[in-house]
Amino acid sequence: EVQLVESGGGLVQPGGSLRLSCAASGFTFSDHFMDWVRQAPGKGLEWVARIRNKANRYSTEYAASVRDRFVVSRDDLQNSVYLQMNSLKTEDTAVYFCSRDGTKYQFDYWGQGTLVTVSS
Amino acid sequence: IQLTQSPSSLSASVGDRVNITCRASQGVGRFLAWYQQKPGQAPKLLIYLASTLQTGVPSRFSGSGSGTDFTLTVSSLQPEDFATYYCQQINTFPITFGQGTRLEIK
């Protein structure tokens, strides 16, 4: 069974940093691209970042709203993907989901999400 | 690429047929997916590549379209279908989602 479990969320002050983790199981993690998607309270879905697999040189993509502040990484030995979030702003407050990119342009599995609250 | 869903909200009854449309600001080919989200839950993939039904999703869900205009159809609404629906394009970065369509019980 495919499982994605996020952790690392919490309350942080504006300007602070936080590192989210997503532990994957039930599939060959190293084969798949992985994404982070967030959802502000009461709002819609916003794609945040992607990291590709080794065959694609672990290349990354970011939403403009987080580029230069967030860094996505992965550890294929630990079957985990990470999101390092720096210079956090109040507008980064959201539930952050990790998701698996299927092989046909779809996000086919999602974690349950972890809440990040940026507030003083 | 901006995705505009219509309607933004919809009231319907069990057994109704409903259509939700998604219009892209530029062509995305068939690289469009549909997701269902219930309160407090993660999104669930329903349709990908515009019209391919995800494994395990009931056949009352279907998708159509290509280029800039897409439709999600639920042929006969069931109680568990009342949720929010999002379209997503994966043709061009940044990946974008529509604003969502809230489907409520009439």
CSV table of C-alpha atoms in Angstrom, one decimal, chain A residues 35 37 46-50 63 101 107, chain B residues 1 88-97:
chain,number,residue,atom,x,y,z
A,35,ASP,CA,5.8,17.3,-5.4
A,37,VAL,CA,1.3,21.3,-2.7
A,46,GLU,CA,-1.3,25.8,-4.7
A,47,TRP,CA,1.5,23.8,-6.2
A,48,VAL,CA,4.8,24.7,-4.4
A,49,ALA,CA,7.7,22.6,-5.7
A,50,ARG,CA,8.8,19.5,-7.6
A,63,ALA,CA,6.4,28.3,-7.7
A,101,ASP,CA,3.9,12.1,-9.4
A,107,PHE,CA,-0.5,13.4,-8.7
B,1,ILE,CA,-1.4,29.2,-17.2
B,88,GLN,CA,-5.0,20.9,-12.6
B,89,GLN,CA,-2.7,21.4,-15.6
B,90,ILE,CA,0.7,19.7,-15.7
B,91,ASN,CA,1.6,20.9,-19.2
B,92,THR,CA,3.7,23.9,-18.3
B,93,PHE,CA,5.4,25.1,-15.1
B,94,PRO,CA,4.3,26.4,-12.8
B,95,ILE,CA,1.7,23.6,-12.4
B,96,THR,CA,-1.6,25.3,-11.6
B,97,PHE,CA,-4.9,24.4,-10.2
